[in-house]
Amino acid sequence: MVTAGPLLVANSPGNKTPGVQFLVQISLGDSTTPAANLFGVSFELNFTNTAFVDVVAGSVIPGPFMGNDLLFFPYIDETAGKVNAGISRKFGQGGVSGHGVVMEARFTSLPSIPNGTRVDFFITNIVANDADGNALSLNPGAITVTIGACPSVSSINPAAGEVGSTVTINGANFGGISAVKFANNIAADFTLASATQIVATVPNGAVTGPITLSKTGCPDVQTSTFTVRACPSVSSISPVSAGVGEKITINGNNFSGVTAVLFTNNVPATITNVTATQIRVTVPSGAVSGPLTIRKPSCDDVQTPGFTLLCPAVTAISPTSGISGTNVIISGSNLSGVTSVVFSENVAAAFTIDNANQITATVPAAAVTGPITLGQAGCAEILTPEFTLLSAREARLVSRSVSGGAVKLAVELSSQGNENALSFSLSFDP
C-alpha cells in the first residue's frame, strides 16, 4: 500500500461572522508528506452546529490539485452536517503527485447564530487509490472555525476636525478591522485601541461625510457624518524680511475665515486683505523675527516659515550740533518701528517718525554731547554719529543811563549751566 500525506481542512480566514459566507478548503498533503500518483479520492466532510450554518448552493467544487477534467460527485446532507465527495481523474490520465486543494465549499453562518459559537470541521471515511488501482492511506486532519460578530458604531469624537487631526470611533466588535476610509474613499491610518475603540487620523484629501469601517467577512459599517474642516496651510511668505510698516504676503490655502496673524512675540499684525490662498499683512510696531502664526476658529494654529525683521540703520543726523530745543533730523532706513530716542547720559527725547527713513527728535533740556541711541523691540540698539550740545547764551540788561543826550546800556551775557558772565556796555548817540 502506498501512503500519501494527510488530508487537511483549511478555512479563510479564522474568525467568522454571522450572516456572511466563508470558505472551507480540503487540502491533500503538504511539502513534507506529498501524495504519490493519486488518481481518485472520496471522503466525508463533517461539520457541527448544523442549525447555524448552511452550505451555499453550487459552492461545492473540486480544487485545482487533481486537474481540470475530473469526475466529481458531491452529496450534501445539511441536517446531518455532511458533505460527501468523490473525485477522480479520467481513465488514461494517470495519477498526480504533490499537494494542494482537492475540494472547496462555501458556508453561510446564519444571522441567528449566537456570538462565539464554534463550528468544527473534520474528515472521515477517506478512500484513495493510485492510477494502478492500489489503495492509498490518507490521514485526516481537522480545523475549528469560531463565529464572531461584525462591528457596530455608537459614536465619533470629535465630530469635526482638520487634516492631520485624530478622531475616536466608539462601538463594538472592532477586532479584525482592516480598513478605515473617509467619505471620498480615502484610506486613513488608524490604531485599534481596543475592541470598542479605534483612533483614526484624518488623511490628506478627506472630505466631509461618514467614515467607513471594513472587516473581512462583514458588511461595511459607517459612522455618523464627520466634518472635515478646511484649515489653513502655508506654502511661503514674501518677502521673508521686512521692516515695521512694510507689507508681507502669506501664500497657502484655506485662508478664508482667518481672524488673526501674530508675530513671534504674539504681537498682532494688521491684516489688509484675505483671499482663500493669500493674506496681506503690515508688519506692526513691536514685531520681532520668527515665524508668523495664523489663527482660524476651530483649527489648530499654523505657522509660516521664518520671518526676519529688518532693524533700523542710521546714515546721518542734521544738524550735528545745537542747543536744547533744537530739532535734529535722523536719517537712515527701517526707522518706522523705533520706540525710543535717547541722548547721551540716558536722557530720553521727544520724537516723531516722519517716515521709514526719517525721525525728527527734539534735543531735551538735560542732553549732553554724544551719540543718540535708537531703540526698537527685537533689535540691538543703534547709535547715531555724535551730536554736540552747544551752550545757549542769555542777555541781561544790567543798567541804563542817559547823559548829554547819549544812552548807555550795560549788558551781561551768561551761558546755560555756567556761572561765568561776560559784561559789556553799549552807547547810543542821538
XYZ file of C-alpha atoms in Angstrom:
430
model
C 0.000 0.000 0.000
C 1.287 3.456 -0.917
C 0.974 6.088 1.803
C 0.258 9.723 0.948
C 0.228 12.792 3.179
C -2.613 13.884 5.472
C -5.902 15.256 4.195
C -6.334 18.690 5.812
C -9.236 21.109 6.181
C -8.420 24.818 5.862
C -10.617 27.874 6.136
C -10.141 31.503 5.084
C -9.604 33.196 7.409
C -10.052 32.340 11.147
C -12.930 34.107 12.892
C -16.233 34.179 11.002
C -19.186 36.500 11.324
C -22.972 35.998 11.429
C -24.825 36.389 8.161
C -21.884 36.100 5.758
C -20.167 33.405 3.728
C -16.848 31.761 4.460
C -14.739 29.262 2.571
C -13.605 25.807 3.661
C -10.911 24.082 1.599
C -9.858 20.443 1.684
C -6.127 20.134 1.008
C -4.224 16.934 0.381
C -0.695 16.502 1.668
C 1.935 19.127 2.294
C 5.504 19.824 1.233
C 6.947 17.213 3.591
C 4.330 14.467 3.028
C 3.113 14.774 -0.571
C 0.674 12.454 -2.310
C 2.126 9.991 -4.785
C 0.358 9.025 -8.037
C -3.115 9.952 -6.716
C -5.891 9.030 -9.150
C -9.099 9.087 -7.074
C -10.260 10.009 -3.585
C -13.541 10.074 -1.678
C -14.214 11.423 1.783
C -16.830 12.869 4.074
C -16.546 16.476 5.305
C -18.376 16.750 8.616
C -19.403 19.944 10.417
C -21.034 20.648 13.772
C -23.734 23.110 14.892
C -25.697 22.445 11.732
C -28.594 24.636 12.890
C -26.447 27.729 12.493
C -24.626 27.133 9.196
C -25.751 26.281 5.666
C -23.827 25.087 2.626
C -24.043 27.643 -0.175
C -25.778 26.068 -3.159
C -23.417 25.283 -6.018
C -20.324 26.144 -3.996
C -19.003 22.597 -3.520
C -16.439 22.174 -6.307
C -13.192 20.291 -6.892
C -9.945 22.078 -6.191
C -7.100 22.535 -8.685
C -4.739 19.865 -7.375
C -6.142 16.884 -9.285
C -6.609 18.767 -12.552
C -9.399 20.384 -14.546
C -11.098 17.499 -16.396
C -12.366 15.407 -13.467
C -15.200 13.187 -12.391
C -16.778 14.845 -9.350
C -19.687 13.533 -7.289
C -20.760 15.703 -4.319
C -23.631 14.919 -1.979
C -24.772 17.376 0.709
C -26.745 16.486 3.841
C -27.010 19.714 5.871
C -29.224 18.164 8.535
C -26.612 15.521 9.275
C -23.778 18.003 8.811
C -22.083 16.124 5.979
C -20.662 16.849 2.551
C -19.732 13.620 0.763
C -17.442 13.918 -2.225
C -15.909 11.561 -4.752
C -13.184 12.944 -7.045
C -11.432 11.011 -9.784
C -9.242 11.682 -12.760
C -10.427 10.177 -16.046
C -9.220 6.887 -17.489
C -5.857 7.196 -19.157
C -4.860 10.439 -17.434
C -2.648 8.797 -14.841
C -2.160 9.951 -11.261
C -0.858 13.211 -9.777
C 1.776 13.728 -7.113
C 2.423 16.566 -4.681
C -0.012 18.519 -2.543
C -2.845 21.005 -2.960
C -6.572 21.723 -2.665
C -8.806 18.849 -3.784
C -12.191 20.394 -2.853
C -13.683 23.597 -1.530
C -17.104 24.586 -0.201
C -18.707 27.814 0.893
C -20.804 28.028 4.025
C -23.109 30.724 5.394
C -23.216 31.485 9.096
C -26.854 32.304 9.826
C -27.770 35.692 11.355
C -29.333 33.891 14.315
C -26.055 32.271 15.345
C -25.022 33.192 18.900
C -21.799 35.128 19.219
C -18.865 32.825 19.975
C -20.498 29.675 18.547
C -17.964 27.047 17.409
C -18.312 25.126 14.174
C -15.889 22.211 13.912
C -14.911 20.629 10.589
C -13.331 17.192 10.265
C -12.777 14.480 7.660
C -13.927 10.822 7.876
C -14.279 7.786 5.597
C -11.300 8.565 3.396
C -10.718 6.180 0.489
C -7.994 6.860 -2.075
C -6.262 4.961 -4.862
C -3.451 5.488 -7.343
C -3.585 5.168 -11.127
C -2.963 1.415 -10.884
C -5.895 0.880 -8.501
C -3.741 0.488 -5.430
C -5.176 1.886 -2.206
C -3.545 4.951 -0.666
C -3.605 5.756 3.036
C -4.545 9.388 3.810
C -4.606 10.691 7.363
C -7.404 13.203 8.174
C -6.890 16.499 9.933
C -9.385 18.954 11.447
C -9.940 22.675 11.924
C -12.135 24.860 14.118
C -13.956 27.951 12.870
C -15.178 30.363 15.552
C -18.154 32.520 14.677
C -17.589 36.182 15.632
C -19.627 39.388 15.458
C -19.495 42.239 12.942
C -18.573 45.757 14.042
C -21.102 48.376 15.066
C -20.562 52.097 15.662
C -22.080 54.119 18.503
C -20.334 57.496 18.228
C -17.380 59.509 16.980
C -15.446 62.194 18.847
C -14.881 64.872 17.780
C -17.442 65.201 15.007
C -15.227 67.621 13.093
C -11.525 68.158 12.541
C -8.850 69.165 10.098
C -6.407 67.050 8.087
C -3.855 65.519 10.448
C -6.129 65.586 13.486
C -7.454 62.400 15.083
C -10.987 61.127 15.533
C -12.008 58.436 18.017
C -14.607 55.933 16.781
C -16.545 54.125 19.521
C -18.552 50.944 19.097
C -18.190 47.181 19.395
C -16.504 44.197 17.740
C -13.673 46.228 16.204
C -11.203 43.347 16.354
C -10.144 42.449 12.819
C -10.984 45.843 11.271
C -8.857 46.000 8.127
C -9.594 49.478 6.766
C -10.901 52.892 7.812
C -11.914 55.162 4.942
C -13.249 58.703 4.797
C -16.182 59.807 2.652
C -14.317 60.004 -0.659
C -12.810 56.537 -0.171
C -9.516 57.925 1.152
C -7.873 55.365 3.440
C -6.822 56.605 6.869
C -4.086 55.465 9.209
C -5.683 54.066 12.347
C -4.911 52.396 15.640
C -7.087 49.701 17.181
C -7.143 50.979 20.754
C -9.467 48.182 21.895
C -12.325 46.011 20.672
C -14.592 49.009 21.245
C -12.438 51.926 20.089
C -10.478 52.982 17.002
C -8.384 56.143 16.696
C -8.054 57.326 13.077
C -6.015 60.184 11.601
C -7.804 62.441 9.106
C -5.873 61.894 5.828
C -4.955 64.383 3.139
C -7.804 64.627 0.650
C -10.502 63.695 3.166
C -13.909 65.322 2.712
C -16.968 65.701 4.903
C -19.129 62.577 5.238
C -19.405 59.299 7.160
C -16.327 57.207 7.937
C -16.458 53.605 6.702
C -15.079 50.635 8.657
C -14.261 47.414 6.805
C -13.822 43.966 8.291
C -13.276 40.767 6.356
C -16.466 38.744 6.149
C -18.651 41.629 7.292
C -20.628 44.318 5.525
C -19.043 47.754 5.770
C -20.339 49.888 8.629
C -20.423 53.682 8.691
C -20.172 56.342 11.357
C -22.250 59.491 11.526
C -21.050 62.415 9.419
C -17.558 63.670 10.182
C -16.950 67.251 9.092
C -13.528 67.909 7.598
C -12.644 71.493 8.348
C -10.731 73.393 5.685
C -7.919 74.628 7.889
C -5.089 76.858 6.695
C -1.835 75.594 5.271
C 1.122 77.817 4.368
C 3.439 77.416 1.398
C 5.535 80.607 1.539
C 5.843 84.225 2.625
C 7.128 87.149 0.598
C 9.298 88.966 1.338
C 10.997 86.898 4.018
C 12.383 90.054 5.625
C 10.854 93.494 6.092
C 10.770 96.468 8.383
C 7.963 97.814 10.534
C 5.179 99.242 8.399
C 6.047 97.180 5.340
C 3.723 94.624 3.710
C 4.116 90.834 3.806
C 2.212 88.371 1.610
C 1.463 84.907 3.042
C 0.678 82.242 0.422
C -1.158 78.968 1.045
C -4.668 77.504 1.171
C -7.918 77.737 3.133
C -7.274 81.259 4.421
C -10.910 82.356 4.248
C -12.097 82.936 7.803
C -8.648 83.681 9.250
C -9.135 86.035 12.191
C -5.586 86.837 13.283
C -1.955 86.830 12.188
C 0.511 87.062 15.064
C 4.229 87.683 15.068
C 6.569 85.545 17.156
C 6.174 87.662 20.293
C 2.371 87.460 19.952
C 2.090 90.969 18.505
C -0.902 91.075 16.128
C -0.359 92.215 12.564
C -2.735 94.451 10.693
C -4.492 92.282 8.077
C -5.108 94.320 4.941
C -6.527 91.632 2.644
C -7.538 87.949 2.791
C -8.386 85.530 -0.024
C -8.598 81.737 0.024
C -4.928 81.487 -0.964
C -3.309 84.738 0.203
C -3.096 87.015 3.236
C -1.599 90.517 3.179
C -0.400 91.965 6.489
C 1.524 95.005 7.678
C 4.491 94.480 9.999
C 3.415 96.089 13.296
C 5.494 98.085 15.715
C 6.888 95.688 18.305
C 7.216 92.761 15.886
C 10.324 90.569 16.135
C 11.983 87.981 13.909
C 10.494 84.480 13.759
C 7.590 82.589 12.155
C 4.153 84.183 11.954
C 1.142 82.374 13.417
C -2.142 82.173 11.501
C -5.292 81.692 13.567
C -8.667 80.425 12.342
C -11.615 79.364 14.526
C -11.922 75.578 15.101
C -8.490 74.973 13.541
C -5.065 74.460 15.025
C -2.748 77.434 14.665
C -0.432 77.155 11.663
C 2.933 78.854 11.266
C 4.738 80.391 8.329
C 8.410 79.884 7.523
C 10.774 82.142 9.464
C 10.489 85.902 9.036
C 13.371 88.321 9.633
C 12.621 91.789 10.972
C 14.815 94.452 9.356
C 16.259 96.599 12.149
C 16.974 100.344 11.987
C 20.091 101.730 10.362
C 21.326 105.342 10.615
C 23.191 107.208 7.899
C 23.291 110.791 9.189
C 21.967 113.418 11.589
C 21.325 117.073 10.861
C 22.347 119.344 12.390
C 25.231 117.694 14.181
C 25.180 120.313 16.940
C 22.680 122.548 18.649
C 21.198 123.756 21.881
C 18.350 122.178 23.824
C 15.072 122.501 21.991
C 16.760 122.102 18.623
C 15.089 119.650 16.222
C 17.522 117.003 14.981
C 16.701 115.026 11.839
C 17.943 111.424 11.981
C 18.189 109.815 8.540
C 18.516 106.112 7.759
C 16.321 103.104 6.952
C 13.752 100.891 8.698
C 13.057 103.619 11.246
C 9.279 103.062 11.436
C 9.491 100.705 14.408
C 11.747 102.838 16.598
C 10.224 103.151 20.063
C 12.802 105.308 21.852
C 15.311 108.073 21.092
C 17.790 108.677 23.907
C 20.580 111.242 24.129
C 23.834 110.584 25.991
C 23.567 110.117 29.745
C 20.282 108.265 29.064
C 18.200 111.374 28.525
C 15.020 110.497 26.611
C 13.911 112.783 23.821
C 10.535 113.505 22.310
C 10.435 112.412 18.682
C 8.206 111.824 15.697
C 8.615 109.197 12.977
C 8.293 111.119 9.743
C 8.626 108.019 7.555
C 10.614 104.808 7.345
C 13.742 106.818 6.545
C 13.493 109.809 8.883
C 12.926 110.678 12.536
C 12.757 114.183 13.993
C 13.899 114.381 17.622
C 13.919 117.406 19.934
C 17.090 117.944 21.992
C 15.974 117.621 25.644
C 16.976 120.127 28.313
C 19.323 117.704 30.115
C 21.021 116.432 26.962
C 24.809 116.275 26.731
C 27.226 115.800 23.879
C 27.430 112.246 22.471
C 25.720 109.849 20.067
C 21.946 109.463 20.068
C 20.603 105.941 20.741
C 17.635 104.464 18.855
C 15.741 101.548 20.425
C 13.353 99.035 18.848
C 11.887 95.738 20.130
C 13.742 92.715 18.821
C 16.689 94.782 17.579
C 20.028 95.802 19.029
C 20.290 99.460 19.959
C 21.825 101.611 17.251
C 23.877 104.787 17.681
C 23.913 107.881 15.520
C 27.028 109.920 14.831
C 27.925 112.216 17.745
C 25.683 115.173 18.437
C 27.382 118.195 20.038
C 25.372 120.172 22.529
C 26.012 123.925 22.269
C 25.705 126.364 25.183
C 22.753 128.700 24.915
C 23.572 132.340 25.969
C 21.214 134.665 27.758
C 21.497 138.513 27.585
C 20.510 140.553 30.674
C 20.230 144.368 30.878
C 22.234 145.432 33.903
C 21.762 149.236 33.767
C 20.621 152.088 31.575
C 21.646 155.746 31.739
C 21.253 158.914 29.687
C 23.988 161.597 29.682
C 24.145 164.577 27.390
C 21.670 163.055 25.042
C 23.581 159.719 24.845
C 22.050 156.417 26.020
C 24.342 153.976 27.756
C 23.314 150.318 28.304
C 25.182 147.814 30.446
C 24.546 144.186 29.223
C 25.592 140.853 30.793
C 25.731 137.563 28.771
C 25.657 134.213 30.578
C 25.683 130.559 29.379
C 23.209 127.873 30.482
C 24.688 125.964 33.321
C 27.678 128.351 33.575
C 28.099 130.972 36.299
C 30.737 132.891 34.324
C 29.284 136.024 32.749
C 30.526 138.488 30.179
C 29.638 142.137 30.749
C 29.897 144.984 28.246
C 28.421 148.443 27.575
C 26.645 149.889 24.599
C 26.320 153.632 23.923
C 23.950 155.276 21.520
C 24.443 158.925 20.481
C 21.443 160.844 19.345
